[in-house]
Amino acid sequence: MLDPARMDDVLRRGGDVASLVAAWKSVDERRKSGQRDLDTLRAQRNAANERMSKLDKKSTEFTTARDELKSLSTRIKEGEAELAKLETTAQDQLLEIPNAPHASVPEGKDEHDNPVLHTWGTKPTYTFTPKAHWELGESLGILDFEAGTRITGGRFTVLRGAASKLTRGLISFMLDLHTQHGYEEIWPPAIVKRASLRGTGQLPKFEQDLFKLEIPRGPDHDPDNDLFLSPTAEVQVTNLFNDQIVDGDNLPIRYCAYTPCFRAEAGAAGKDTRGLIRQHQFDKVELVKLTTPDASYGELEALRQDAERVLQTLGLHYRVVTLCTGDLGFHSAKTYDLEVWLPGQDAYREISSCSNFEDYQARRAKIRYRPNAGDKPRAVHTINGSGIAIGRTLVAILEQYQQADGSVVVPSALRPYVGGVERIVARS
RNA sequence: GGAGGAGUGGCCGAGUGGUUGAAGGCAGCGGUCUUGAAAACCGCCGAGCGCAAGCUCCGGGGGUUCGAAUCCCUCCUCCUCCGCCA
C-alpha cells in the first residue's frame, strides 16, 4: 500500500484519487485520536491491575477494586470495538489508493501519450500481404479456436502440433536464457489465496478480473483463504517473501518462473476477440526482483533489458514505450511496455510489461529487509516484468516469420528447443 | 478421508490465570583482552502504532475473567500412523 507520507505524490494520477486520499485522511485522523483515548484508558487499567495483583484476594479492598475495574473494562471493550471499525475502514480505504508515479513518469491521458523509449530492429518487409496469425494458424492446422470454444468456451484455444511444440520450446528457451543471466528458476502453484493477491495489489480492487474457485466451505471459513486462479506469476513469486524479513546482504534477489495465467477479462468484451492476443488462459515467463530502495531503478532498467533480450535473440522487431501517468497500472510507480510488431495487424502489441512497484507491494505483503545487522527492518522494493508472454510470442513469430507460401520459418535460436525444426508447413 | 500430536522473538526452547514482552541457549552487534584471530568475560539485541507518555502483538478470529501466552470455541498450518492417489 502507499506510504502515507506520499499521499501528495499520488495526486498526479488525477481522476478520483484526490477524493480517496481526502476520505482516508479524515478517517485516519479519527483513528489516531481514538487510539490515543483508548491507550489512556488501557494504561489506567494496566496500573490498576498491577496494584490488584498484590492485594489479598479475600480482602474488601480487592472486591471493591474489582467492581470498579469492571466498568472501566467495559468502556475499554467498547472503545476497542469502535477503534477496530475505524482501523478496518482506514485500511480498506488505503488498499484502494493506487501507487504514486515516479518523478520520471511522463504526464499523459492514455496510451496515446506514452513516449517511445526506443525501437529495436526494423519492420520486416513482405512481397505479399502479411496474414494475421489466426489465418496462418488455422491454415497450418496448429491453432484450433473452434475446439477451444467447444471444450471450454470463448477465449480458450487448443494448440496442436507445431504450435504446442513451439510453446513448450519457448518456455524452456526463455527460462534457460534468464537463468544464464542470474535469475533463479521457480515453479510455483497456479492457485493463490486472497491474501496473496491483496499483497501484490490485484485485490481488493480487481476481483472481477479473476477466476475464483468455488469450494464448499464451513461458515467460519477465513475469506483470506479464498482461492483464485493466479492472473500472473508476479503474485506467487513476490509472495515467496510475504511476512518475511530478508537479510540485506542477499539483495537483490532475482527469480524467473513459468506459469499458466488466468484472467476473466471482464470489461474486455468485443476487444481482440480473434486470435490468441486476449485469452482467459495463457502462458507466461515472469521475472521478479526484490531490491533495496536505492538500487530499484537500476534494477528496473536491467530487468527491462533482460526481457528485451528474449525478443532480440528471437529476432523479433519491437519498440519500448514508457507508460504515462494516465496509462500507468494501479500498483506501479513506473512501467515500460515492450510492444512487438505484428505485421498481420499492422500494429505494435504489448508483449511484456516491466514495472517498479517501489515499496507499494512490500508494504502490503510485509516484505522487509534489514539494511545491516541490528538495523530496523525496512520495506524492500519489488520489480517485475514479463520475460515474456508465451502466446503473444508465438503470435509474433507466426506473423513476422511468415512466408509467401503460408509456411513459417522457426527463429534459429529456437530450433534446438523444437527438435531442430526449421520451418512450419501445413499438415498434410 | 480416519486417528493422534504440535504451533512462543532471526533460530532452538522454557513457561497452565497476576512486574512474562516473555527464562535459557545459539546467531548477530558493541566492548575488554590479544601483534591479529580464536577462546573467555561484560553489555546490547523482536515488531507495529504514537511527537511523546504510552499502547498493542506468544499461528488467525471469537469467548470467559478485574486480569490470558496460560482456560473455552473455531479456523489455518505443520508432523506421525492408516487409507487413497499422479
Short mmCIF file of C-alpha atoms in Angstrom, two decimals, chain A:
data_model
loop_
_atom_site.label_atom_id
_atom_site.label_comp_id
_atom_site.label_asym_id
_atom_site.label_seq_id
_atom_site.Cartn_x
_atom_site.Cartn_y
_atom_site.Cartn_z
CA MET A 1 0.00 0.00 0.00
CA LEU A 2 1.02 3.56 -0.43
CA ASP A 3 3.32 5.08 2.16
CA PRO A 4 1.12 7.68 3.94
CA ALA A 5 4.00 10.14 3.59
CA ARG A 6 3.49 10.08 -0.18
CA MET A 7 -0.19 10.94 -0.33
CA ASP A 8 0.53 14.16 -2.22
CA ASP A 9 2.53 12.42 -4.96
CA VAL A 10 -0.30 10.10 -5.90
CA LEU A 11 -2.50 13.07 -6.87
CA ARG A 12 -0.59 13.27 -10.18
CA ARG A 13 -2.77 10.43 -11.36
CA GLY A 14 -5.74 12.75 -11.37
CA GLY A 15 -9.24 11.35 -11.57
CA ASP A 16 -10.94 10.45 -8.33
CA VAL A 17 -7.69 9.83 -6.45
CA ALA A 18 -7.93 13.16 -4.60
CA SER A 19 -11.24 12.21 -3.01
CA LEU A 20 -9.92 8.78 -2.00
CA VAL A 21 -6.96 10.43 -0.30
CA ALA A 22 -9.12 13.02 1.45
CA ALA A 23 -11.50 10.35 2.74
CA TRP A 24 -8.64 8.28 4.07
CA LYS A 25 -7.01 11.25 5.80
CA SER A 26 -10.21 12.10 7.60
CA VAL A 27 -10.76 8.56 8.88
CA ASP A 28 -7.10 8.19 9.78
CA GLU A 29 -7.26 11.33 11.94
CA ARG A 30 -10.22 9.89 13.83
CA ARG A 31 -8.34 6.62 14.14
CA LYS A 32 -5.34 8.32 15.70
CA SER A 33 -7.34 10.25 18.27
CA GLY A 34 -9.35 7.14 19.11
CA GLN A 35 -6.12 5.27 19.62
CA ARG A 36 -4.86 7.96 21.99
CA ASP A 37 -8.03 7.91 24.09
CA LEU A 38 -8.07 4.16 24.26
CA ASP A 39 -4.41 3.94 25.21
CA THR A 40 -5.04 6.26 28.16
CA LEU A 41 -7.82 4.02 29.43
CA ARG A 42 -5.76 0.91 28.93
CA ALA A 43 -2.84 2.44 30.82
CA GLN A 44 -5.22 3.08 33.75
CA ARG A 45 -6.43 -0.49 33.66
CA ASN A 46 -2.93 -1.91 33.49
CA ALA A 47 -1.80 0.11 36.50
CA ALA A 48 -4.89 -0.86 38.50
CA ASN A 49 -4.44 -4.50 37.65
CA GLU A 50 -0.88 -4.43 38.81
CA ARG A 51 -1.92 -2.93 42.16
CA MET A 52 -4.62 -5.53 42.39
CA SER A 53 -2.30 -8.44 41.89
CA LYS A 54 -0.64 -7.51 45.17
CA LEU A 55 -3.86 -7.43 47.20
CA ASP A 56 -5.20 -10.28 49.26
CA LYS A 57 -7.97 -11.84 47.19
CA LYS A 58 -10.19 -12.17 50.27
CA SER A 59 -9.86 -8.53 51.33
CA THR A 60 -12.61 -5.96 50.86
CA GLU A 61 -10.10 -3.73 49.01
CA PHE A 62 -9.79 -6.43 46.41
CA THR A 63 -13.53 -6.77 45.96
CA THR A 64 -14.00 -3.01 45.72
CA ALA A 65 -11.20 -2.63 43.20
CA ARG A 66 -12.55 -5.47 41.14
CA ASP A 67 -16.00 -3.93 40.91
CA GLU A 68 -14.54 -0.56 39.93
CA LEU A 69 -12.43 -2.10 37.25
CA LYS A 70 -15.34 -3.93 35.76
CA SER A 71 -16.86 -0.73 34.37
CA LEU A 72 -13.50 0.52 33.12
CA SER A 73 -13.02 -2.78 31.40
CA THR A 74 -16.39 -2.48 29.72
CA ARG A 75 -15.54 1.00 28.43
CA ILE A 76 -12.27 -0.29 27.04
CA LYS A 77 -14.03 -3.08 25.20
CA GLU A 78 -16.43 -0.61 23.64
CA GLY A 79 -13.52 1.62 22.67
CA GLU A 80 -11.69 -1.31 21.14
CA ALA A 81 -14.70 -2.22 19.04
CA GLU A 82 -15.00 1.36 17.76
CA LEU A 83 -11.31 1.61 17.05
CA ALA A 84 -11.34 -1.70 15.21
CA LYS A 85 -14.05 -0.34 12.90
CA LEU A 86 -12.03 2.79 12.19
CA GLU A 87 -8.92 0.74 11.56
CA THR A 88 -10.75 -1.52 9.16
CA THR A 89 -12.22 1.45 7.31
CA ALA A 90 -8.88 3.25 7.07
CA GLN A 91 -7.18 0.07 5.95
CA ASP A 92 -9.81 -0.65 3.29
CA GLN A 93 -9.50 2.91 2.01
CA LEU A 94 -5.73 2.68 1.91
CA LEU A 95 -5.89 -0.54 -0.11
CA GLU A 96 -7.92 1.28 -2.78
CA ILE A 97 -5.38 4.09 -3.22
CA PRO A 98 -3.03 3.44 -6.15
CA ASN A 99 0.74 3.80 -6.13
CA ALA A 100 2.39 7.18 -6.58
CA PRO A 101 4.02 7.63 -10.01
CA HIS A 102 7.80 8.09 -10.03
CA ALA A 103 9.02 11.61 -10.88
CA SER A 104 10.30 10.38 -14.26
CA VAL A 105 6.87 9.15 -15.39
CA PRO A 106 5.61 11.44 -18.18
CA GLU A 107 2.28 13.23 -17.89
CA GLY A 108 -0.43 11.92 -20.16
CA LYS A 109 -4.05 10.97 -20.50
CA ASP A 110 -3.97 7.49 -22.04
CA GLU A 111 -1.87 5.07 -24.09
CA HIS A 112 -1.59 7.57 -26.97
CA ASP A 113 0.58 9.74 -24.71
CA ASN A 114 3.17 7.02 -23.97
CA PRO A 115 6.52 8.20 -25.39
CA VAL A 116 8.60 5.66 -27.32
CA LEU A 117 11.85 4.99 -25.46
CA HIS A 118 13.49 3.17 -28.35
CA THR A 119 12.85 0.80 -31.23
CA TRP A 120 14.82 -2.38 -31.94
CA GLY A 121 15.28 -3.74 -35.44
CA THR A 122 13.26 -2.65 -38.41
CA LYS A 123 9.83 -3.58 -39.66
CA PRO A 124 10.23 -6.67 -41.83
CA THR A 125 9.06 -6.18 -45.40
CA TYR A 126 6.99 -8.66 -47.38
CA THR A 127 6.43 -9.20 -51.09
CA PHE A 128 2.87 -10.20 -50.24
CA THR A 129 0.17 -9.04 -47.86
CA PRO A 130 1.06 -10.45 -44.44
CA LYS A 131 -1.67 -12.52 -42.83
CA ALA A 132 -2.90 -12.36 -39.27
CA HIS A 133 -1.75 -15.22 -37.03
CA TRP A 134 -5.25 -16.69 -36.77
CA GLU A 135 -5.36 -17.16 -40.52
CA LEU A 136 -1.88 -18.67 -40.57
CA GLY A 137 -2.58 -20.83 -37.55
CA GLU A 138 -5.78 -22.22 -38.96
CA SER A 139 -4.39 -22.88 -42.42
CA LEU A 140 -1.34 -24.57 -40.88
CA GLY A 141 -3.67 -26.59 -38.68
CA ILE A 142 -1.92 -25.61 -35.45
CA LEU A 143 -4.36 -23.16 -33.81
CA ASP A 144 -7.80 -24.67 -33.13
CA PHE A 145 -10.05 -21.88 -31.86
CA GLU A 146 -13.22 -23.83 -32.58
CA ALA A 147 -12.14 -26.76 -30.42
CA GLY A 148 -11.21 -24.48 -27.52
CA THR A 149 -14.62 -22.89 -27.61
CA ARG A 150 -16.36 -26.27 -27.81
CA ILE A 151 -14.39 -27.77 -24.91
CA THR A 152 -14.31 -24.79 -22.59
CA GLY A 153 -15.67 -21.60 -24.10
CA GLY A 154 -14.71 -18.39 -25.84
CA ARG A 155 -11.15 -17.10 -25.43
CA PHE A 156 -9.80 -20.61 -24.89
CA THR A 157 -7.73 -22.19 -27.64
CA VAL A 158 -6.29 -25.59 -28.43
CA LEU A 159 -2.73 -25.62 -29.74
CA ARG A 160 -1.83 -28.55 -31.96
CA GLY A 161 1.36 -29.96 -33.37
CA ALA A 162 3.93 -27.26 -34.08
CA ALA A 163 2.10 -24.61 -32.03
CA SER A 164 2.13 -26.89 -28.99
CA LYS A 165 5.75 -27.78 -29.55
CA LEU A 166 6.78 -24.15 -30.07
CA THR A 167 5.01 -23.18 -26.84
CA ARG A 168 6.86 -25.85 -24.92
CA GLY A 169 10.13 -24.81 -26.59
CA LEU A 170 9.58 -21.12 -25.91
CA ILE A 171 9.09 -21.78 -22.21
CA SER A 172 12.35 -23.72 -21.96
CA PHE A 173 14.19 -21.24 -24.16
CA MET A 174 13.19 -18.26 -22.02
CA LEU A 175 13.88 -19.96 -18.69
CA ASP A 176 17.30 -21.04 -19.93
CA LEU A 177 18.08 -17.54 -21.14
CA HIS A 178 17.14 -15.92 -17.84
CA THR A 179 18.84 -18.47 -15.59
CA GLN A 180 22.01 -17.85 -17.59
CA HIS A 181 21.71 -14.20 -16.60
CA GLY A 182 21.40 -14.71 -12.87
CA TYR A 183 17.72 -15.47 -12.28
CA GLU A 184 16.79 -18.46 -10.15
CA GLU A 185 14.07 -20.61 -11.66
CA ILE A 186 10.85 -21.13 -9.67
CA TRP A 187 7.92 -23.44 -10.37
CA PRO A 188 5.11 -22.18 -8.13
CA PRO A 189 1.48 -23.21 -7.59
CA ALA A 190 -1.03 -21.88 -10.13
CA ILE A 191 -3.68 -21.25 -7.48
CA VAL A 192 -3.30 -18.48 -4.90
CA LYS A 193 -5.25 -17.28 -1.91
CA ARG A 194 -6.93 -13.96 -1.40
CA ALA A 195 -4.27 -12.68 0.99
CA SER A 196 -1.54 -13.19 -1.62
CA LEU A 197 -3.49 -11.26 -4.25
CA ARG A 198 -4.03 -8.43 -1.80
CA GLY A 199 -0.30 -8.43 -1.07
CA THR A 200 0.64 -7.75 -4.67
CA GLY A 201 -2.26 -5.35 -5.32
CA GLN A 202 -4.68 -7.31 -7.53
CA LEU A 203 -7.21 -7.26 -4.70
CA PRO A 204 -9.44 -5.83 -3.41
CA LYS A 205 -9.96 -3.61 -6.43
CA PHE A 206 -9.86 -6.08 -9.32
CA GLU A 207 -11.76 -9.13 -8.14
CA GLN A 208 -13.96 -9.05 -11.23
CA ASP A 209 -10.88 -9.74 -13.38
CA LEU A 210 -10.11 -13.03 -11.62
CA PHE A 211 -11.37 -16.60 -11.73
CA LYS A 212 -12.41 -17.58 -8.23
CA LEU A 213 -12.60 -21.20 -7.18
CA GLU A 214 -15.89 -22.24 -5.66
CA ILE A 215 -15.33 -24.86 -2.99
CA PRO A 216 -17.71 -25.97 -0.23
CA ARG A 217 -16.60 -24.20 2.94
CA GLY A 218 -17.73 -24.07 6.54
CA PRO A 219 -19.39 -20.92 7.88
CA ASP A 220 -16.22 -19.97 9.76
CA HIS A 221 -14.04 -20.08 6.68
CA ASP A 222 -11.50 -17.27 6.60
CA PRO A 223 -12.03 -15.25 3.39
CA ASP A 224 -8.28 -14.62 3.27
CA ASN A 225 -8.02 -18.26 2.20
CA ASP A 226 -10.46 -17.97 -0.72
CA LEU A 227 -8.75 -19.45 -3.76
CA PHE A 228 -8.26 -17.90 -7.18
CA LEU A 229 -6.50 -18.92 -10.37
CA SER A 230 -3.45 -16.70 -10.46
CA PRO A 231 -3.52 -13.98 -13.14
CA THR A 232 0.30 -13.69 -13.16
CA ALA A 233 3.31 -15.35 -11.53
CA GLU A 234 4.07 -11.95 -10.03
CA VAL A 235 1.62 -12.97 -7.30
CA GLN A 236 3.19 -16.30 -6.42
CA VAL A 237 6.81 -15.31 -6.75
CA THR A 238 6.57 -11.99 -4.91
CA ASN A 239 4.66 -13.68 -2.11
CA LEU A 240 7.53 -16.11 -1.69
CA PHE A 241 8.63 -13.50 0.82
CA ASN A 242 5.40 -12.26 2.37
CA ASP A 243 5.73 -11.63 6.09
CA GLN A 244 9.46 -12.22 5.91
CA ILE A 245 12.49 -10.20 6.88
CA VAL A 246 15.25 -10.96 4.40
CA ASP A 247 18.92 -10.43 5.04
CA GLY A 248 20.03 -7.23 3.29
CA ASP A 249 23.18 -8.99 2.09
CA ASN A 250 21.01 -11.29 -0.04
CA LEU A 251 19.56 -8.43 -2.10
CA PRO A 252 18.94 -8.11 -4.93
CA ILE A 253 17.05 -11.39 -5.31
CA ARG A 254 16.17 -12.36 -8.90
CA TYR A 255 13.69 -15.03 -9.94
CA CYS A 256 12.15 -16.27 -13.15
CA ALA A 257 9.10 -18.50 -13.32
CA TYR A 258 6.91 -20.07 -15.93
CA THR A 259 3.21 -20.31 -15.03
CA PRO A 260 -0.14 -20.50 -16.74
CA CYS A 261 -2.10 -17.29 -16.13
CA PHE A 262 -5.86 -16.87 -15.88
CA ARG A 263 -7.78 -13.66 -16.41
CA ALA A 264 -11.53 -13.26 -16.60
CA GLU A 265 -11.01 -10.19 -18.85
CA ALA A 266 -14.14 -8.56 -17.51
CA GLY A 267 -14.80 -5.40 -19.46
CA ALA A 268 -12.86 -6.60 -22.50
CA ALA A 269 -15.95 -7.81 -24.33
CA GLY A 270 -15.51 -7.32 -28.05
CA LYS A 271 -11.78 -6.46 -27.80
CA ASP A 272 -9.32 -8.74 -29.58
CA THR A 273 -11.87 -11.49 -29.93
CA ARG A 274 -9.96 -13.06 -32.78
CA GLY A 275 -6.74 -14.93 -32.28
CA LEU A 276 -4.50 -15.53 -29.32
CA ILE A 277 -3.99 -11.97 -28.17
CA ARG A 278 -6.54 -11.90 -25.38
CA GLN A 279 -7.25 -15.28 -23.82
CA HIS A 280 -8.71 -16.34 -20.48
CA GLN A 281 -5.78 -18.72 -20.08
CA PHE A 282 -2.28 -18.01 -21.32
CA ASP A 283 1.30 -18.87 -20.53
CA LYS A 284 3.97 -16.51 -19.36
CA VAL A 285 7.52 -16.48 -18.10
CA GLU A 286 7.81 -13.82 -15.42
CA LEU A 287 10.83 -12.02 -13.98
CA VAL A 288 10.68 -10.85 -10.36
CA LYS A 289 13.22 -8.94 -8.31
CA LEU A 290 13.47 -7.82 -4.72
CA THR A 291 15.92 -4.98 -4.19
CA THR A 292 16.98 -2.26 -1.80
CA PRO A 293 15.30 1.11 -2.46
CA ASP A 294 18.47 2.77 -3.77
CA ALA A 295 19.02 0.03 -6.37
CA SER A 296 15.48 -0.45 -7.65
CA TYR A 297 15.51 1.89 -10.65
CA GLY A 298 18.79 0.50 -11.88
CA GLU A 299 17.35 -2.99 -11.49
CA LEU A 300 14.23 -1.97 -13.41
CA GLU A 301 16.35 -0.89 -16.38
CA ALA A 302 18.30 -4.15 -16.19
CA LEU A 303 15.12 -6.23 -15.98
CA ARG A 304 13.67 -4.44 -18.99
CA GLN A 305 16.84 -5.25 -20.93
CA ASP A 306 16.60 -8.88 -19.82
CA ALA A 307 13.07 -9.00 -21.23
CA GLU A 308 14.20 -7.27 -24.41
CA ARG A 309 16.93 -9.86 -24.83
CA VAL A 310 14.27 -12.51 -25.45
CA LEU A 311 12.88 -10.60 -28.42
CA GLN A 312 16.34 -9.75 -29.70
CA THR A 313 17.50 -13.34 -29.54
CA LEU A 314 14.41 -14.41 -31.45
CA GLY A 315 14.98 -11.61 -33.96
CA LEU A 316 11.58 -10.02 -33.41
CA HIS A 317 11.17 -6.32 -34.19
CA TYR A 318 9.71 -4.33 -31.28
CA ARG A 319 9.66 -0.99 -29.52
CA VAL A 320 9.64 0.11 -25.90
CA VAL A 321 7.28 2.74 -24.52
CA THR A 322 7.20 4.43 -21.12
CA LEU A 323 3.70 4.44 -19.67
CA CYS A 324 2.40 7.92 -18.89
CA THR A 325 0.54 8.86 -15.71
CA GLY A 326 -2.84 8.17 -17.31
CA ASP A 327 -1.91 4.66 -18.51
CA LEU A 328 0.14 3.55 -15.51
CA GLY A 329 -1.16 0.45 -13.74
CA PHE A 330 -2.82 0.74 -10.35
CA HIS A 331 0.07 -0.58 -8.27
CA SER A 332 3.04 0.53 -10.36
CA ALA A 333 5.33 3.54 -9.81
CA LYS A 334 6.88 3.23 -13.27
CA THR A 335 6.26 0.88 -16.18
CA TYR A 336 7.86 0.15 -19.53
CA ASP A 337 5.86 -1.82 -22.07
CA LEU A 338 7.61 -3.87 -24.74
CA GLU A 339 5.49 -3.80 -27.88
CA VAL A 340 6.20 -6.35 -30.60
CA TRP A 341 5.44 -5.67 -34.24
CA LEU A 342 2.56 -7.69 -35.70
CA PRO A 343 2.56 -7.20 -39.49
CA GLY A 344 -0.70 -9.10 -39.91
CA GLN A 345 -2.42 -6.44 -37.85
CA ASP A 346 -0.17 -3.54 -38.83
CA ALA A 347 0.30 -2.70 -35.15
CA TYR A 348 2.64 -2.88 -32.19
CA ARG A 349 1.14 -5.01 -29.40
CA GLU A 350 2.18 -5.31 -25.77
CA ILE A 351 4.22 -8.45 -25.15
CA SER A 352 5.86 -7.51 -21.85
CA SER A 353 5.24 -5.03 -19.08
CA CYS A 354 8.12 -4.18 -16.74
CA SER A 355 7.36 -2.28 -13.56
CA ASN A 356 8.91 -0.94 -10.40
CA PHE A 357 6.42 -1.02 -7.55
CA GLU A 358 8.88 0.58 -5.12
CA ASP A 359 7.65 -0.33 -1.62
CA TYR A 360 3.95 -0.49 -2.54
CA GLN A 361 3.70 -4.28 -2.73
CA ALA A 362 6.28 -4.81 0.00
CA ARG A 363 4.23 -2.74 2.43
CA ARG A 364 1.09 -4.71 1.61
CA ALA A 365 2.76 -8.12 1.68
CA LYS A 366 5.10 -7.19 4.56
CA ILE A 367 8.32 -7.98 2.75
CA ARG A 368 11.18 -6.32 4.57
CA TYR A 369 14.95 -6.43 4.80
CA ARG A 370 17.46 -5.43 7.42
CA PRO A 371 19.97 -2.99 5.85
CA ASN A 372 22.63 -4.00 8.39
CA ALA A 373 22.68 -6.32 11.39
CA GLY A 374 20.89 -4.57 14.24
CA ASP A 375 19.03 -2.09 12.00
CA LYS A 376 15.26 -1.75 11.93
CA PRO A 377 13.59 -3.70 9.12
CA ARG A 378 12.61 -1.69 6.08
CA ALA A 379 10.30 -2.44 3.15
CA VAL A 380 12.09 -3.80 0.07
CA HIS A 381 11.35 -2.59 -3.44
CA THR A 382 9.76 -5.08 -5.83
CA ILE A 383 10.14 -5.13 -9.59
CA ASN A 384 8.73 -7.49 -12.15
CA GLY A 385 8.12 -7.91 -15.80
CA SER A 386 7.05 -10.48 -18.34
CA GLY A 387 10.01 -12.25 -19.72
CA ILE A 388 7.90 -12.73 -21.81
CA ALA A 389 4.30 -13.66 -22.71
CA ILE A 390 4.44 -17.03 -24.48
CA GLY A 391 1.23 -16.89 -26.51
CA ARG A 392 1.95 -13.45 -27.86
CA THR A 393 5.49 -14.52 -28.73
CA LEU A 394 4.02 -17.38 -30.74
CA VAL A 395 1.76 -14.83 -32.46
CA ALA A 396 4.73 -12.58 -33.24
CA ILE A 397 6.78 -15.46 -34.66
CA LEU A 398 3.90 -16.60 -36.87
CA GLU A 399 3.29 -13.10 -38.19
CA GLN A 400 6.86 -11.79 -38.53
CA TYR A 401 8.37 -15.05 -39.86
CA GLN A 402 5.58 -15.92 -42.28
CA GLN A 403 6.50 -16.73 -45.89
CA ALA A 404 4.74 -16.18 -49.20
CA ASP A 405 3.68 -19.83 -49.33
CA GLY A 406 1.96 -19.65 -45.94
CA SER A 407 4.72 -21.50 -44.10
CA VAL A 408 6.55 -20.02 -41.11
CA VAL A 409 10.30 -20.10 -40.50
CA VAL A 410 11.37 -21.01 -36.97
CA PRO A 411 13.84 -18.47 -35.50
CA SER A 412 17.24 -20.13 -35.39
CA ALA A 413 17.69 -19.60 -31.63
CA LEU A 414 14.53 -21.62 -31.03
CA ARG A 415 15.34 -24.59 -33.26
CA PRO A 416 17.28 -26.53 -30.61
CA TYR A 417 14.11 -26.40 -28.49
CA VAL A 418 11.80 -27.84 -31.14
CA GLY A 419 13.85 -30.78 -32.31
CA GLY A 420 15.67 -28.82 -34.98
CA VAL A 421 12.55 -27.97 -36.98
CA GLU A 422 13.36 -25.08 -39.32
CA ARG A 423 10.01 -24.40 -40.88
CA ILE A 424 6.36 -24.95 -40.07
CA VAL A 425 4.34 -26.17 -43.02
CA ALA A 426 0.71 -27.13 -43.38
CA ARG A 427 -0.20 -30.54 -42.00
CA SER A 428 -0.87 -32.97 -44.79
#
